[in-house]
mmCIF file of C-alpha atoms in Angstrom:
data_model
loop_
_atom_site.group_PDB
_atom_site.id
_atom_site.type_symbol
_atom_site.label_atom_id
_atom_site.label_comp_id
_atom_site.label_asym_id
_atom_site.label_seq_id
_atom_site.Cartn_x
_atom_site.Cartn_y
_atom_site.Cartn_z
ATOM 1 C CA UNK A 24 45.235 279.914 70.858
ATOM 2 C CA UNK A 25 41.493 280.989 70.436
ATOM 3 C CA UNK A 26 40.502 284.482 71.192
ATOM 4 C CA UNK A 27 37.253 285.578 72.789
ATOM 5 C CA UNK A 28 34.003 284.710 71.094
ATOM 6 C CA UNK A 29 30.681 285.939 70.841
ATOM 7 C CA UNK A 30 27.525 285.105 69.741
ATOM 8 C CA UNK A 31 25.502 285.890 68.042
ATOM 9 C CA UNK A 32 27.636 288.112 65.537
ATOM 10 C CA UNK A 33 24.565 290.098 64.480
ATOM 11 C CA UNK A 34 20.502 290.058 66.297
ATOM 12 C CA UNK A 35 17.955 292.111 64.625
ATOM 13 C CA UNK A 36 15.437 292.170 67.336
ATOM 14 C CA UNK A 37 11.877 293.688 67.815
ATOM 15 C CA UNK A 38 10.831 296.378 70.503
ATOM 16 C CA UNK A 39 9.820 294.415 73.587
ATOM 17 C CA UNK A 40 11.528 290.822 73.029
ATOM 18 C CA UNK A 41 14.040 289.582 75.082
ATOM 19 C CA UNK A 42 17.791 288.902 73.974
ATOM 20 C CA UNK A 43 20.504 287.036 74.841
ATOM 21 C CA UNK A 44 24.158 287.654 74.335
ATOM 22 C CA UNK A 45 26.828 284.970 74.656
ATOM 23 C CA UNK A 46 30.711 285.327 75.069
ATOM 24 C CA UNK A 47 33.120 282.601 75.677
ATOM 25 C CA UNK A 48 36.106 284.195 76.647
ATOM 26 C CA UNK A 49 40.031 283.057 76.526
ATOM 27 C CA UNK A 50 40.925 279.648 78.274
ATOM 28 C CA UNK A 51 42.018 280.233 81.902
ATOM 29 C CA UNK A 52 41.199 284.023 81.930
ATOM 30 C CA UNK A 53 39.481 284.383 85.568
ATOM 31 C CA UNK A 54 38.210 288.300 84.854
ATOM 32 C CA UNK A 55 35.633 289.069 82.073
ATOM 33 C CA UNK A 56 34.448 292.039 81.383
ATOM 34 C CA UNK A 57 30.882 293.412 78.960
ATOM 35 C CA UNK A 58 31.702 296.889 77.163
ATOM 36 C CA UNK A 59 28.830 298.531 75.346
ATOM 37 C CA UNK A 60 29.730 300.650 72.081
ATOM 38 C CA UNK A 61 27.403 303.293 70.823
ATOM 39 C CA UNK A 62 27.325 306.245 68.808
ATOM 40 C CA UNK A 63 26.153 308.293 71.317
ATOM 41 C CA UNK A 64 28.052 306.881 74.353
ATOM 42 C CA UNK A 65 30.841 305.678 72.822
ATOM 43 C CA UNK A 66 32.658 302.658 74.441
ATOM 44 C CA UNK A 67 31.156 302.493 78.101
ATOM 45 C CA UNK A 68 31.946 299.908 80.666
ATOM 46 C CA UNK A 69 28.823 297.155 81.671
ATOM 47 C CA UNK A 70 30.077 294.714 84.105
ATOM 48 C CA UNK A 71 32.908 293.083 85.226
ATOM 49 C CA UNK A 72 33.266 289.430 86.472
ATOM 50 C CA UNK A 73 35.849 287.736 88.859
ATOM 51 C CA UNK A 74 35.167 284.043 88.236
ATOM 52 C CA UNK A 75 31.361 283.309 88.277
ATOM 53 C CA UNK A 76 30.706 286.951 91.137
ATOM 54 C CA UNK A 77 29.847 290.205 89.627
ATOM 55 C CA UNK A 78 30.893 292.446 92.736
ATOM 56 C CA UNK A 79 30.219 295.808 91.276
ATOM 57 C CA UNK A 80 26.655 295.717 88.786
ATOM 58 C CA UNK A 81 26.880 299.540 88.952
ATOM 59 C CA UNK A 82 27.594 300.193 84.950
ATOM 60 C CA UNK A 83 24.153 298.235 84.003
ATOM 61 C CA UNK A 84 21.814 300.625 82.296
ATOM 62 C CA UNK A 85 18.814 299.738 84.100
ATOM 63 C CA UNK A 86 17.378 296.986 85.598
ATOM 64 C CA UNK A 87 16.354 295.479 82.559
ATOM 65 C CA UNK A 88 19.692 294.110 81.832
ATOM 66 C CA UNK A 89 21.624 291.215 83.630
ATOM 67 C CA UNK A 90 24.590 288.586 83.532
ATOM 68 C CA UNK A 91 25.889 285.594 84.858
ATOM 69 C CA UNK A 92 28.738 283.662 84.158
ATOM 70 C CA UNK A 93 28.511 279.878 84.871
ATOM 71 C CA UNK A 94 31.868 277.408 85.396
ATOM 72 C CA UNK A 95 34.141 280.538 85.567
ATOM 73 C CA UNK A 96 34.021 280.706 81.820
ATOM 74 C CA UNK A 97 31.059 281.338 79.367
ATOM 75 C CA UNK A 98 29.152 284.615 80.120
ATOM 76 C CA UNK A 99 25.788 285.884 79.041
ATOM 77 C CA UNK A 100 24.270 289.184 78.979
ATOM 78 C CA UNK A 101 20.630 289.389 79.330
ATOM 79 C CA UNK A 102 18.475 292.271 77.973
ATOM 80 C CA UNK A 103 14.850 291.960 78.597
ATOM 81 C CA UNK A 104 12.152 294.203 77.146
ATOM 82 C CA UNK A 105 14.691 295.581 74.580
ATOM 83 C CA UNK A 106 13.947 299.129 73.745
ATOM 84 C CA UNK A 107 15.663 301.006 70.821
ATOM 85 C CA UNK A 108 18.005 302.701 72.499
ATOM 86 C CA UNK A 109 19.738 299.269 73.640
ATOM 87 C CA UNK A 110 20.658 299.209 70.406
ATOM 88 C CA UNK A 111 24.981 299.358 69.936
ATOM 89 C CA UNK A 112 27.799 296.698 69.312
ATOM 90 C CA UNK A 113 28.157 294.290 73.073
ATOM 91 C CA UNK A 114 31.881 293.853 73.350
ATOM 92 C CA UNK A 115 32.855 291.056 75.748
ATOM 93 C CA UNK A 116 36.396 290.976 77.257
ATOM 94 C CA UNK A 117 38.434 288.547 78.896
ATOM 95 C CA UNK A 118 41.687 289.218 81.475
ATOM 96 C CA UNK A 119 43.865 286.684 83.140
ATOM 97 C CA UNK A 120 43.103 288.688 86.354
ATOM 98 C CA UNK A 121 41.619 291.821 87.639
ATOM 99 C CA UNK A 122 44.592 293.646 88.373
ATOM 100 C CA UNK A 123 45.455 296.207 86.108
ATOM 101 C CA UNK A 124 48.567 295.232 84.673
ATOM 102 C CA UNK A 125 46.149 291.951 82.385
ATOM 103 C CA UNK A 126 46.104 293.105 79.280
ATOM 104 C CA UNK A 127 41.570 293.233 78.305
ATOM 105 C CA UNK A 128 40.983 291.234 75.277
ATOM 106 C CA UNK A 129 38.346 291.772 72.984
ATOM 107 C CA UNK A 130 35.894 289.540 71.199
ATOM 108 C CA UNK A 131 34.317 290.285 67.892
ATOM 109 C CA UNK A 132 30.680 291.918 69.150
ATOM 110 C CA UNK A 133 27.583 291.382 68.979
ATOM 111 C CA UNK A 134 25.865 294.231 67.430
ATOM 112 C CA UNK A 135 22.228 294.501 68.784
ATOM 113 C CA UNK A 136 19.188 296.428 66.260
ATOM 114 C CA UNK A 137 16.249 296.866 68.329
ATOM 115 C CA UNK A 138 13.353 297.600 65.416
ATOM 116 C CA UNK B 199 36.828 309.560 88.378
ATOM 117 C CA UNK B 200 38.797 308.983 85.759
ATOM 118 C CA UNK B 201 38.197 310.014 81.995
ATOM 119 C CA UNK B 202 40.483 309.814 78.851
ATOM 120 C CA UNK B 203 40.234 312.600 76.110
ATOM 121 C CA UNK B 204 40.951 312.096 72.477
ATOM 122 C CA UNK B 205 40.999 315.776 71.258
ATOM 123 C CA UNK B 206 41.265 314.976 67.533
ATOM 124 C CA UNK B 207 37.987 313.040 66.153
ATOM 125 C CA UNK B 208 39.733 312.441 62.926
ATOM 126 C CA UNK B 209 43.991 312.914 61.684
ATOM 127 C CA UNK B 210 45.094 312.935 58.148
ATOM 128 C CA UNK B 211 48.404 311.753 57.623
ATOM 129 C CA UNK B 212 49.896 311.229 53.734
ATOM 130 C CA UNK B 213 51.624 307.266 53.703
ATOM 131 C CA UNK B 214 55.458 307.071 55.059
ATOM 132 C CA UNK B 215 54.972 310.256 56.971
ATOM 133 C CA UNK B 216 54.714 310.174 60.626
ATOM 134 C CA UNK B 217 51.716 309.746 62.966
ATOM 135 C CA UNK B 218 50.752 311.295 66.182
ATOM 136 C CA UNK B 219 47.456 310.665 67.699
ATOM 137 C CA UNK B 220 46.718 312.518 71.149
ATOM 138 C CA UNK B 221 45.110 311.365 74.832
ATOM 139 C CA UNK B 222 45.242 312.931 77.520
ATOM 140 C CA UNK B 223 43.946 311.161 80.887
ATOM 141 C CA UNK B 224 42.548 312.197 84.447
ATOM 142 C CA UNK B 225 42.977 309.264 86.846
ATOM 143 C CA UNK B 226 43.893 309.231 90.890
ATOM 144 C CA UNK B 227 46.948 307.607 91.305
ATOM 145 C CA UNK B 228 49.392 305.614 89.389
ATOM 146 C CA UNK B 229 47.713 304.569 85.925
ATOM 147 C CA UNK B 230 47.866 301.988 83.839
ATOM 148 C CA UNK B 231 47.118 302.687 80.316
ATOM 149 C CA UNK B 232 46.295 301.379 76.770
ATOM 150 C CA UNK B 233 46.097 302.088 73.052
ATOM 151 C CA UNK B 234 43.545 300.297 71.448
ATOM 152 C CA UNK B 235 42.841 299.970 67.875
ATOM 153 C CA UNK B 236 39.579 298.874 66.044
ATOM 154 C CA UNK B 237 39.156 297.913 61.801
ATOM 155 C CA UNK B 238 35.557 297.990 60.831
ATOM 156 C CA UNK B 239 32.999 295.866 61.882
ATOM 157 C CA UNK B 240 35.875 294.030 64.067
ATOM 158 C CA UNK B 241 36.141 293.856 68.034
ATOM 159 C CA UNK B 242 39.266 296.432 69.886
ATOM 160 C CA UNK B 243 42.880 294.576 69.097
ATOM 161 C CA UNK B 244 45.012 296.057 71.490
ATOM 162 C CA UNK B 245 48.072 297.718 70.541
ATOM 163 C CA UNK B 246 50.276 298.671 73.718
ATOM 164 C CA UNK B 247 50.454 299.385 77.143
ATOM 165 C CA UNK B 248 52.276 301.825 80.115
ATOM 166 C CA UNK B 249 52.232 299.674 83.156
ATOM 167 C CA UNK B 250 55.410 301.300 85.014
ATOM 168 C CA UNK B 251 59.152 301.377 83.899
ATOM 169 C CA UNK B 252 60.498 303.420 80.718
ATOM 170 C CA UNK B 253 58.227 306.500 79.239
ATOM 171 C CA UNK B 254 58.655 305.096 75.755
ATOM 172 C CA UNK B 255 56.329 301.952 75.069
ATOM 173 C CA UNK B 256 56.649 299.926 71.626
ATOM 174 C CA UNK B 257 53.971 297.824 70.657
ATOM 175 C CA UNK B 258 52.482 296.123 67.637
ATOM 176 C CA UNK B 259 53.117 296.771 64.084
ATOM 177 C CA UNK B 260 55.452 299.331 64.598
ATOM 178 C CA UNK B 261 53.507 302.158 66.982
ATOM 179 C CA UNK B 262 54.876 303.542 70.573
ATOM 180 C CA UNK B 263 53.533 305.898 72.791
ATOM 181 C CA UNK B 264 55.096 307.947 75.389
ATOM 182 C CA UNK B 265 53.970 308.728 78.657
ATOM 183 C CA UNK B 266 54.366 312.015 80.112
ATOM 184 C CA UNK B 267 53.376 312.101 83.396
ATOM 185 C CA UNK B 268 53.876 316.174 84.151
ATOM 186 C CA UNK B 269 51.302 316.457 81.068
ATOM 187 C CA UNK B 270 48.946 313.628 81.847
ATOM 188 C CA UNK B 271 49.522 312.188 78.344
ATOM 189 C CA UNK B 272 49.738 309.083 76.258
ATOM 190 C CA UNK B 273 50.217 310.137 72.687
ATOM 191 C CA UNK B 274 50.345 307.183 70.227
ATOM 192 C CA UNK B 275 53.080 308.000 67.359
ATOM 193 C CA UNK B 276 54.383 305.976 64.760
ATOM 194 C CA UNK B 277 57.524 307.226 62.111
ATOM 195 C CA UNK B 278 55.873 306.007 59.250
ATOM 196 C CA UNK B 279 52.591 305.467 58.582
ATOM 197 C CA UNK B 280 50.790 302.554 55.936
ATOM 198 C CA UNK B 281 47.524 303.132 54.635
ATOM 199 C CA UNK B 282 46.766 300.120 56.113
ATOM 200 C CA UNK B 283 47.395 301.681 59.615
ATOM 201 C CA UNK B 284 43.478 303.684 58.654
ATOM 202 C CA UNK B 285 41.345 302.708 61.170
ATOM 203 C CA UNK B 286 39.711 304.187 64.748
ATOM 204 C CA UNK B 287 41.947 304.370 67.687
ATOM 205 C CA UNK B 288 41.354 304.733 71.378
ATOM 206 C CA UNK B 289 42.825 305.556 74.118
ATOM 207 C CA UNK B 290 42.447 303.865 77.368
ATOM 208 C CA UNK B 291 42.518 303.998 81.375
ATOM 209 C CA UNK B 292 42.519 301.960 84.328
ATOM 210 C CA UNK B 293 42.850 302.558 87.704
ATOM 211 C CA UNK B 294 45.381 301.185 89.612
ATOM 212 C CA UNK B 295 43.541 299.422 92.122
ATOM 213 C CA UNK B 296 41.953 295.920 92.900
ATOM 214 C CA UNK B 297 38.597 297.053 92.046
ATOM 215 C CA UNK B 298 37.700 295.784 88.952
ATOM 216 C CA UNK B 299 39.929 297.576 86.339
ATOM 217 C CA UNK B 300 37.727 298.478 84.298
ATOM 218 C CA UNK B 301 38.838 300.624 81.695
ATOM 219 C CA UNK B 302 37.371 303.899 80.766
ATOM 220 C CA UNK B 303 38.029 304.955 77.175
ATOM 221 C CA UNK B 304 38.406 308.227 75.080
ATOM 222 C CA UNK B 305 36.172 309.047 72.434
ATOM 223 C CA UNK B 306 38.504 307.175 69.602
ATOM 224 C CA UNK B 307 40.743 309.145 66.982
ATOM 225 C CA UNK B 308 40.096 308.387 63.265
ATOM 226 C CA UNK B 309 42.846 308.111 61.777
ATOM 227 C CA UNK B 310 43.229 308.005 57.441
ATOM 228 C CA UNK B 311 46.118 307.058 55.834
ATOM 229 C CA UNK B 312 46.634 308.298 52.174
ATOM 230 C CA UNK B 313 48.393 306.780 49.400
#
């Protein structure tokens, strides 16, 4: 079956803008999860999702970024008033549950450039 | 907290020899862990995991891992390595609780493969 998706694959943004980050995640996975990858960070944990509630919004950066998920399915990540350091590959994730014995699956990225 | 070290940013290893790249973790509890492995410009495919049971995981295309729990490890080995087997690595974490799961991840491992 289809794997998780993300779009867009690549945004080249300017300083200031606002950007929007898209993942669709594996049919009848109830857990979804956003991952940030940088050089500097490495792979660091965003937000998790159980159906459409984000319990724990503790791994955001700063209140500049946000996420929903709508229907239990498609998520979005929000940044507003990007700044350069946003800048790093948005991996999306999708589990069939929370515990920890669902295997995370990863989407492609979306790698952000903040000029 | 829990962290994940990858001690080794990069291992050499010459084709059909074997391959051993190291984690160590730090985690309260029972953990659950994972081995990760990411091709350029591609999302994290996901190799194996140690949910409970036998020491000696196998997983895709021919790696295992073995967890030690007296050493707090999770070293990913293959017996012979492909040069197609070059790519970044990581090692992975979660708690074994209801909260989330989210995992926490080592720096990644580099590994090359040559002919």
């Amino acid at each position: 079956g289809a794997g998780v998706s993300q779009s867009p694959s690549n945004k080249v943004t300017e300083k200031g803008k606002d950007v929007e980050l898209r993942c669709d995640p594996i049919s009848g996975h109830t857990a979804l999860y956003w991952y940030r990858q940088s050089l500097g960070q490495g792979l660091e944990f965003l937000i998790y999702f159980q159906g459409n509630s984000a319990p724990d919004k503790s791994g955001l950066p700063s209140d500049r970024f946000s996420a929903e998920r709508t229907g239990g399915s498609v998520s979005t990540l929000t940044i507003q008033r990007t700044q350069q350091e946003d800048s790093a590959v948005y991996l999306c994730a999708s589990s069939l549950g929370l515990a920890g014995v669902h295997t995370q699956y990863f989407g492609p990225g979306t790698r952000l450039t903040v000029l | 907290a829990q962290s994940v070290a990858q001690p080794e940013d990069q291992v050499n290893v010459a084709e059909g020899n074997p391959l051993t790249v190291k984690c160590t973790y730090s985690v309260s509890g029972n953990p659950y862990l994972f081995w990760y492995v990411q091709y350029p410009n591609r999302g994290l495919q996901f190799l194996l995991k140690y949910i409970t049971g036998d020491n000696l995981v196998k997983g895709s295309y021919g790696f295992e891992a073995e967890f030690n729990k007296s050493q707090t490890s999770f070293h990913l080995k293959k017996p012979s390595a492909l040069v197609s087997d070059s790519a970044l690595y990581f090692c992975a974490v979660s708690p074994n609780n209801n909260a989330g799961n989210m995992l926490t991840f080592g720096g990644g491992t580099r590994l090359m493969v040559k002919p």
